[in-house]
Structures are given as C-alpha cells and as structure tokens.
CSV table of C-alpha atoms in Angstrom, one decimal:
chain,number,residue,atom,x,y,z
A,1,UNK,CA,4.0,-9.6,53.1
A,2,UNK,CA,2.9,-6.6,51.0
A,3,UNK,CA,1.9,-6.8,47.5
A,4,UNK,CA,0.5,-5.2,44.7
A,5,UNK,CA,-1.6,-5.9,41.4
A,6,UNK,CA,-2.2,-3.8,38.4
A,7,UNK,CA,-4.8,-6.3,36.7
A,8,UNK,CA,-4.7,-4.5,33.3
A,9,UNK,CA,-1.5,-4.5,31.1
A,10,UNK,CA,-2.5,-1.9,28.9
A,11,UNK,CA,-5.0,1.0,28.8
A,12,UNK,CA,-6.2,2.7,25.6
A,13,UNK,CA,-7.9,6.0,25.9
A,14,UNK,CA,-8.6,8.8,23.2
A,15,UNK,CA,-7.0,12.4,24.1
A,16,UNK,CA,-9.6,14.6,26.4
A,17,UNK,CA,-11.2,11.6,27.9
A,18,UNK,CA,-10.8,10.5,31.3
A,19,UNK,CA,-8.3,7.8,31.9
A,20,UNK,CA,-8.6,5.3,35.1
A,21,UNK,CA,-5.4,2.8,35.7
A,22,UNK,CA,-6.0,0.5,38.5
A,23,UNK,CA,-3.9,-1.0,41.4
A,24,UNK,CA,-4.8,-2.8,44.3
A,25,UNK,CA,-2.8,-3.6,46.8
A,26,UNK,CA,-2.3,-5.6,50.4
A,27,UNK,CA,-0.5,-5.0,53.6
A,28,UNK,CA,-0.3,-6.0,57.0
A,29,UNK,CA,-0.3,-2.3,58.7
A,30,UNK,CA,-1.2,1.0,57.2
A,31,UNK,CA,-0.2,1.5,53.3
A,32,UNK,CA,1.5,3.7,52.1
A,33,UNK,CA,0.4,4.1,48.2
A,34,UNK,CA,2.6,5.3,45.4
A,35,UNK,CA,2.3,5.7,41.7
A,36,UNK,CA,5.3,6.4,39.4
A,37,UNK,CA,5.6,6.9,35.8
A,38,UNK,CA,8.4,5.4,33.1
A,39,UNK,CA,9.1,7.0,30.1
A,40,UNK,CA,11.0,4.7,27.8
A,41,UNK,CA,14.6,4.4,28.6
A,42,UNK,CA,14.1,6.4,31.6
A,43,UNK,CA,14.0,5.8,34.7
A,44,UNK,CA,10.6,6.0,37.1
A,45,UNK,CA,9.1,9.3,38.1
A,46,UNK,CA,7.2,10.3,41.4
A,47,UNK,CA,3.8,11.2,40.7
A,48,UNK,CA,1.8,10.8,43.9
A,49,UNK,CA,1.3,9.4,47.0
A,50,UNK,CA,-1.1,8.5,50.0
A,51,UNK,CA,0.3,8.2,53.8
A,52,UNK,CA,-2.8,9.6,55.5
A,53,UNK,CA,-5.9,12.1,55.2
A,54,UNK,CA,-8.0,12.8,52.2
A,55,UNK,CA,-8.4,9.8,50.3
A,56,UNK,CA,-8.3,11.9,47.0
A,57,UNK,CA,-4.6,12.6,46.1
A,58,UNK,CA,-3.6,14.8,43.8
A,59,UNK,CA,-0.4,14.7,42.3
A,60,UNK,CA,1.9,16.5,39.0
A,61,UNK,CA,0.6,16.6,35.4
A,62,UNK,CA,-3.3,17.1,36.8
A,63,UNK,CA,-2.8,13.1,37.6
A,64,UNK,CA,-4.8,12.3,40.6
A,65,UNK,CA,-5.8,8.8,42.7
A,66,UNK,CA,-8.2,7.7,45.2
A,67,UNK,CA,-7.5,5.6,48.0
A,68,UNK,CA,-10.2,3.5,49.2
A,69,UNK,CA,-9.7,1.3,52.1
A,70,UNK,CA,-12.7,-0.9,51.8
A,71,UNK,CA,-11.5,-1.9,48.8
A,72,UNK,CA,-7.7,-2.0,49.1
A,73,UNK,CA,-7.7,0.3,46.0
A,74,UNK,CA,-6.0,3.2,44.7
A,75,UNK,CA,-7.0,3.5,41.4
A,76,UNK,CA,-5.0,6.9,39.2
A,77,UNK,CA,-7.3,8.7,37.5
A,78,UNK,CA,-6.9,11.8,35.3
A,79,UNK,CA,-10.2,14.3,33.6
A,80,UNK,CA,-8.5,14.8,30.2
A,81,UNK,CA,-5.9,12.6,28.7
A,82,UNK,CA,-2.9,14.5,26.8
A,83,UNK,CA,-0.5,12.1,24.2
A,84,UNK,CA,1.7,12.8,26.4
A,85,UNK,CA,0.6,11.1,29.3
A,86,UNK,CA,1.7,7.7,27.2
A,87,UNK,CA,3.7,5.3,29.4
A,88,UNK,CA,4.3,3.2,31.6
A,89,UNK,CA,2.2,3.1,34.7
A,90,UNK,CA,3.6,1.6,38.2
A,91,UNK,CA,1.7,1.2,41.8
A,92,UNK,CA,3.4,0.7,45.0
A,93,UNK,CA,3.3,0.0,48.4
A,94,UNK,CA,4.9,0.4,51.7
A,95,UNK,CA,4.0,-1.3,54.5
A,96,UNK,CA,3.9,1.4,57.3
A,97,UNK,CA,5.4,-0.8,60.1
A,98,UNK,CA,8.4,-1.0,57.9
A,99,UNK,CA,11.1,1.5,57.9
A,100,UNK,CA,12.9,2.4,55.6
A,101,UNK,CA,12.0,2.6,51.4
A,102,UNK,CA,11.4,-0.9,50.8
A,103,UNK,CA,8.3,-0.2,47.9
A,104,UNK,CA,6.9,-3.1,46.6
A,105,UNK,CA,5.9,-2.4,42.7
A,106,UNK,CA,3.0,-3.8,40.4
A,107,UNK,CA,3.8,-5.2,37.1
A,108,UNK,CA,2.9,-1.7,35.3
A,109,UNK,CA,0.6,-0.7,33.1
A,110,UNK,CA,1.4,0.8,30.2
A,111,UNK,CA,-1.3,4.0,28.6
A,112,UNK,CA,-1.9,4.4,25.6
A,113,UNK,CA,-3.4,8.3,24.5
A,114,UNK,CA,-4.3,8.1,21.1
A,115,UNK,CA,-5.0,11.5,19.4
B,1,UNK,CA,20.5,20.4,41.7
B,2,UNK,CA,22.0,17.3,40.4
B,3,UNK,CA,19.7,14.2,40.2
B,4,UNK,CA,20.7,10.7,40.5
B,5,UNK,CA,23.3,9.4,38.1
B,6,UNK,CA,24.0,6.1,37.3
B,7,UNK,CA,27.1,4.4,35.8
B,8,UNK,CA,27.6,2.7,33.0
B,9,UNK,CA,24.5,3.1,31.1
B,10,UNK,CA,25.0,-0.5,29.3
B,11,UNK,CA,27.0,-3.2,29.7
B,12,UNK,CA,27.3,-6.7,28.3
B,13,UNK,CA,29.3,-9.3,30.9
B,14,UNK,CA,29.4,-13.6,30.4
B,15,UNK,CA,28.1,-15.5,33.5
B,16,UNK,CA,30.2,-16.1,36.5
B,17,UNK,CA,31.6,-13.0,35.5
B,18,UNK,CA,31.4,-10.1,38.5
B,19,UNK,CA,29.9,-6.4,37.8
B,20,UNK,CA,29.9,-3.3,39.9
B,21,UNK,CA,27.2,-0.6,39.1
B,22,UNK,CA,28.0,3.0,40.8
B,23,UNK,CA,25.2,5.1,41.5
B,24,UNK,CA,25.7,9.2,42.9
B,25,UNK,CA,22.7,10.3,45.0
B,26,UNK,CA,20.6,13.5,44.8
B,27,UNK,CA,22.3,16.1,46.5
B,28,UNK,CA,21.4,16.4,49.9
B,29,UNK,CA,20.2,12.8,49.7
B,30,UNK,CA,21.9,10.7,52.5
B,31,UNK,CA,19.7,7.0,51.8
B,32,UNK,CA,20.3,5.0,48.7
B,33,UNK,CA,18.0,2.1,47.8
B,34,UNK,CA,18.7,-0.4,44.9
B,35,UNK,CA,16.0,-1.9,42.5
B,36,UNK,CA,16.2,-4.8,39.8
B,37,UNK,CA,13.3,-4.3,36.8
B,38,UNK,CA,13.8,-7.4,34.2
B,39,UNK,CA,12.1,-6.7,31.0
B,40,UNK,CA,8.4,-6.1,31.2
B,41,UNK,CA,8.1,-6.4,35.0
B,42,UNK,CA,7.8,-4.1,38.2
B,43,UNK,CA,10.8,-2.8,39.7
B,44,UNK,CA,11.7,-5.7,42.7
B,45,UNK,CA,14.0,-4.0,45.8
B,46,UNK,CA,17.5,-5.2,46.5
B,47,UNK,CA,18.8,-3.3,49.5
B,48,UNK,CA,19.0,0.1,51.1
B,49,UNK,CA,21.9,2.3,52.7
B,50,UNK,CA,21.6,4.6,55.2
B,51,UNK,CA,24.7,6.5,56.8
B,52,UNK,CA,27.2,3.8,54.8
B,53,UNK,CA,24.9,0.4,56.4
B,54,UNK,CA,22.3,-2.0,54.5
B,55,UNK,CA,18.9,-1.4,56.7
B,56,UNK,CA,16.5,-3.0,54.1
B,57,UNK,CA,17.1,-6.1,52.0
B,58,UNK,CA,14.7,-7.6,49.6
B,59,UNK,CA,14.6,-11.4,48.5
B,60,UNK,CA,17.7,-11.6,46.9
B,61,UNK,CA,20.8,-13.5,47.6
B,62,UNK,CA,24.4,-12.6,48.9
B,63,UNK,CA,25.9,-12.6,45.6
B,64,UNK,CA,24.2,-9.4,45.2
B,65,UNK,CA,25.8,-6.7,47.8
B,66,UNK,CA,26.4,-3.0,47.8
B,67,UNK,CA,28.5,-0.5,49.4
B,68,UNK,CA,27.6,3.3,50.6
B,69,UNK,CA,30.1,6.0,50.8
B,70,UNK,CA,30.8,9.0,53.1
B,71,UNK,CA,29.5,11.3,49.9
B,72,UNK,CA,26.6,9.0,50.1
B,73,UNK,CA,27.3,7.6,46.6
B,74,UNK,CA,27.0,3.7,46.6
B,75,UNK,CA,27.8,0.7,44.3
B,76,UNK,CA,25.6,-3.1,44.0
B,77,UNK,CA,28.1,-5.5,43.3
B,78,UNK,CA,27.1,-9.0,41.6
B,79,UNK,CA,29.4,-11.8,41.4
B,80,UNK,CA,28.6,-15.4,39.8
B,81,UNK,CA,26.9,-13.6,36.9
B,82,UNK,CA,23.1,-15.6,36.1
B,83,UNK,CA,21.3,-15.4,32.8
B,84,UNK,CA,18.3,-14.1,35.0
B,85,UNK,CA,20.2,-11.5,36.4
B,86,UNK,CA,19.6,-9.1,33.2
B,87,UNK,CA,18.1,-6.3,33.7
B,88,UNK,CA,17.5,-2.8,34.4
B,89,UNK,CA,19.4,-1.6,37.9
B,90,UNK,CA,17.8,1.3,39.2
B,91,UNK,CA,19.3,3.5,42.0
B,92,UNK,CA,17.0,5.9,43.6
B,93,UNK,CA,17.7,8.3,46.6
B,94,UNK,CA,15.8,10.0,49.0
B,95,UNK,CA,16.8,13.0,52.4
B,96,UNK,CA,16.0,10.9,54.7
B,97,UNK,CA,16.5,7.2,56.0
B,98,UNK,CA,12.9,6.8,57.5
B,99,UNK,CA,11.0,9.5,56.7
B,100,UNK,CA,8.6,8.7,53.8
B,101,UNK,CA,8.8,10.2,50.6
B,102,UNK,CA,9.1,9.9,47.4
B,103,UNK,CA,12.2,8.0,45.8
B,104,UNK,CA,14.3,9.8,43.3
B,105,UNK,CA,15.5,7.7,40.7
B,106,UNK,CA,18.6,7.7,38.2
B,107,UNK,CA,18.0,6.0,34.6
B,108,UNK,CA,19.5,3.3,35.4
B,109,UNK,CA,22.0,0.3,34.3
B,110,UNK,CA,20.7,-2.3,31.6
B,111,UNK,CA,22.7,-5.2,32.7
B,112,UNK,CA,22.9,-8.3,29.9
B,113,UNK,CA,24.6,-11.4,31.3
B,114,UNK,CA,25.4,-13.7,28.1
C-alpha cells in the first residue's frame, strides 16, 4: 500500500522568506511524487512532479521540490514567499507498478504568507 | 481549451436518497478519475475510466459507481445516501489512460447528505 504524510498542518512564513512544506511518503515500487495546490473553493492545481532524473524538480509559480530517496522525502520548497502563494498544500504518490492515476493524497498543508 | 466542468456545484440530498454528479473532461482528455475530499482532509480516489471501463478503484464500496461516455464525459453515482458521504467530489482528467501526468481537475461538487 502507498501512503503519504504531511506532518505539519500549517506553515507560517513572512513574504521574501523561504518557505519548506514537507511530505513523506511510502511505496512498494518507484514513486511517483506530486504536489498540487487548493485555492479556496477551487479545485486542486498541478504544480510539480518527480517520475525520474534530477531529484530537484522545479515546477510553476518559482515552486520547486527535492526528492530524496534515502529519506522517502519530497519536501516543496520555494526562495521568496509571495501572499499569494497562501493555500492549501497537498503531496501525492503513485506507486509506479500501478497503472493508471490512482494518487494517493496527504492531509494538506495549508501556508500561510504574511506580509 | 475548455477545462474540466463539474455539475451541480452544490447540492443538499436526505440519506438513502441517490445522487448523480456529471463531470465533462478536458478536451482531448480520454481518462476520467473520481476523488472524495471531506472537509479538512486529502482528496481519497474512487475510480477511473478509461475508453467507457472502471480500470482503478479505490476503497470504496459498490454503492458508489460511475459511468464514462463515448465524449468521454462521465457521471459517479451514489445510492443509499450516508451522513459520511459529504463532501467535496472532484473529477479530474488526464490524455492518456497510463501515461503519467498530471491530473486536471474541475472545482468540484460539495455533496451534503442530511
């Protein structure tokens, strides 16, 4: 079985600082590492993922991740923070010896940019 | 390029009531998958249709089936309405049924069973 945790329900971060909103995950076979974004009565938003390669992923709105095996990690990082980047955070995995698009989400984190 | 729409927006229904939620795919999208977010949680997968046939289902019971059609729009049907079966009903599409990508989602359906 595949899962996913997102140990922190919130992040607060000041705008221009660096923001870091963790995941890790587990699989049985290769992951394949997503992170999606929900604005409020919205629905989610692609923003990056991992199948293979470089472990550093970079994705829209200067969001980037890093995928790090050893660790089962793929934490989302950004340089600057904008007020806009406020919502709510999901990580998700695919098992790659699954077909199909069955993700398997975290319980989301939601960010918090104060100005 | 349309995106993924999602009918209705809202609706309010009484348990053991039945609900169909219609969803129309991204144009040139052919695979439809089907997720269930209740309040303050992770979106948790239902089912997937590719060329009009379920070929992923997620821990949920028959109660809750779905339909594709030859347009590639599909419906998730829920009979014997639950209290626990509020929530937000997202539909998301993608080009291909096992190619992986990223998964195109509509706004979805906030579901309230009273």
């Amino acid at each position: 079985a595949q899962s996913v945790a997102q140990p922190e329900d919130q992040v607060n971060v000041a705008e221009g600082n660096p923001l870091t909103v963790k995941c890790t995950y587990s699989v049985s076979g290769n992951p394949y590492l997503f992170w999606y974004v929900q604005y409020p009565n919205r629905g989610l938003q692609f923003l990056l993922k991992y199948i293979t390669g470089d472990n550093l992923v970079k994705g829209s709105y200067g969001f980037e991740a890093e995928f790090n095996k050893s660790q089962t990690s793929f934490h989302l990082k950004k340089p600057s923070a904008l007020v806009s980047d406020s919502a709510l955070y999901f990580c998700a995995v695919r098992d790659g010896g699954n077909a199909g698009n069955m993700l398997t989400f975290g319980g989301g984190t939601r960010l918090m940019v104060k100005p | 390029e349309t995106g993924v729409t999602q009918s209705p927006t809202h609706l309010i229904k009484t348990r053991g009531q039945q609900v169909t939620l219609r969803c129309s795919s991204q144009s040139g999208h052919n695979t439809v998958s089907w997720y269930q977010q209740a309040l303050g949680q992770g979106p948790q997968f239902i089912f997937q249709y590719y060329r009009e046939e379920e070929n992923g289902r997620g821990n949920f019971p028959p109660r809750f089936s779905g339909l594709q059609f030859p347009n590639y729009s599909s419906e998730l049907n829920v009979n014997a309405l639950e209290l626990d079966d509020s929530a937000l009903y997202l539909c998301a599409s993608s080009p291909r049924g096992v190619e992986i990508g990223e998964l195109f989602f509509g706004e979805g359906s906030r579901l309230t069973v009273l």
